[in-house]
Amino acid sequence: MTALLILFILMNLDKGYCTETRDQVLSITPKTQEQVDILKNVSTQYETALWQPVSHHYITEETQVHLFVPANSSETVQDVLQKHSMTHEVLLDNANELIEMQTKNDSTDPRSSSTFYERYHSLEDIYYWINRTTQDNPGTVKAILIGSSYEKRPLYVLKLSLNNRPNKKAIWIDCGIHAREWISPAFCLWFVQYSLSFYKQNQDITNILDNMDVYVLPVMNPDGYKFTWTTNRMWRKNRSGSRSSTCIGVDLNRNFDANWCTEGASCEPCSEIYCGAFPESEPESQAVADFLRRNKNSVQLYLTIHSYSQMLLFPYSCSLDEAENHNDLLEMVQEAAQRIRRYYRNTYKYGAGAKTIYLAPGGSDDWAYNLGIKYAFTFELQDRGRYGFLLPPSLISRACNEALLAVKTIALKVIEKT
Ligand code: ARG
Ligand code: ZN
């Protein structure tokens, strides 16, 4: 009996101890301007990471804020919220466990091969995978070195060319512009694997690959991605240093030449949406822009993969202007969203970027569009905030299949129209 009692006490002590040492994600909806200001203050003055919105400037009344709160600032943050009678919902109470789960993947695990695409992979693993994929598919997959990152890591694009027809057009897909959005590189790997396995098996992908080559950049921001594995899981930007500040990193999706650094971006190096010193100041964005400039006559469809929030977006994000082929673009994402709803019972919002989320100038999709790639999209994959950037590996396949369906739907329409 006493033994049981002691066990019971120990178990509860353990629980109490755990809740205090856990990283959490809170959802808070400020109701007044005062609460907005407090929340802005909390997210900038305390050691936290804002998940949504992307910068504290966009915190407004009656819109949900998702805030990552590491264990060591948990108590102080909760106190501040309580003092101002702000209620919060705990979205995640075990963020550190989730992070651990995501990084325990590993190619060293002997049972791993069958589930390779349902796990997250370190940068080293991804480079290894790129190598293996080209070696195993000598006639159909080539790796093209398009440049290197700030820390001199190579940027490889995989070119999938499954059919030898002359003068084929092409699709571009980049993943991992933002370091913490791990589902994005996972999707690029998924897409390549699916294309290689289901060409001549699945009608849609066969039709697409018969008509088009696909360029896949699995990790556009390798330095940032590496950093999320080693040091800070919530890192978004690249890792370049600036002369004017001790803060590190440029938001690569604000660094392109599309109304560069206007409202919706920041010229402050410490901001999560820092636009950089000038358009294409970063080697990563410059490499992509150079490649697309060289290949603009063949690339007809530009896709860039982000998370989270479940949205299918098209230009413009850098202004409230309507794209010249707005109705075509709208029809495409609408059909993609409809099919996702039908097959997977999941909801994706869609529309022009600026009107669907917020003004975000300097984005790669708007830049590609203005270059002349008239079908340009940003996908925001799962989820809508339940796990946010910490989507568990068990949900990778669903998230990727939904995105794959959207890619197929849109690519087939592009083929039809051109
Ligand atoms: N969440 C993305 C970002 O903040 C949205 C990108 C939308 N498109 C764009 N061109 N900004 O970068
Ligand atoms: Zn992103």
Short mmCIF file of C-alpha atoms in Angstrom, two decimals, residues 54-55 58 236 251 253-254 261-266 271 273-274 317 358-362:
data_model
loop_
_atom_site.label_atom_id
_atom_site.label_comp_id
_atom_site.label_asym_id
_atom_site.label_seq_id
_atom_site.Cartn_x
_atom_site.Cartn_y
_atom_site.Cartn_z
CA VAL A 54 5.20 35.64 -39.69
CA SER A 55 6.20 38.91 -37.99
CA TYR A 58 0.96 41.64 -38.29
CA ARG A 236 13.29 30.45 -41.13
CA ASP A 251 14.19 35.81 -45.86
CA ASN A 253 11.15 34.68 -50.14
CA ARG A 254 11.51 38.46 -49.75
CA CYS A 261 11.24 45.44 -49.83
CA THR A 262 7.95 47.31 -49.98
CA GLU A 263 5.12 46.82 -47.47
CA GLY A 264 5.11 43.22 -46.21
CA ALA A 265 8.90 42.93 -45.99
CA SER A 266 11.42 44.51 -43.65
CA SER A 271 13.34 40.72 -38.78
CA ILE A 273 11.05 38.93 -43.15
CA TYR A 274 14.30 40.81 -43.81
CA SER A 317 1.61 38.68 -53.43
CA TYR A 358 -0.99 39.23 -46.77
CA LEU A 359 1.19 41.48 -48.87
CA ALA A 360 4.53 39.70 -49.24
CA PRO A 361 6.78 41.39 -51.81
CA GLY A 362 10.01 39.89 -53.13
#
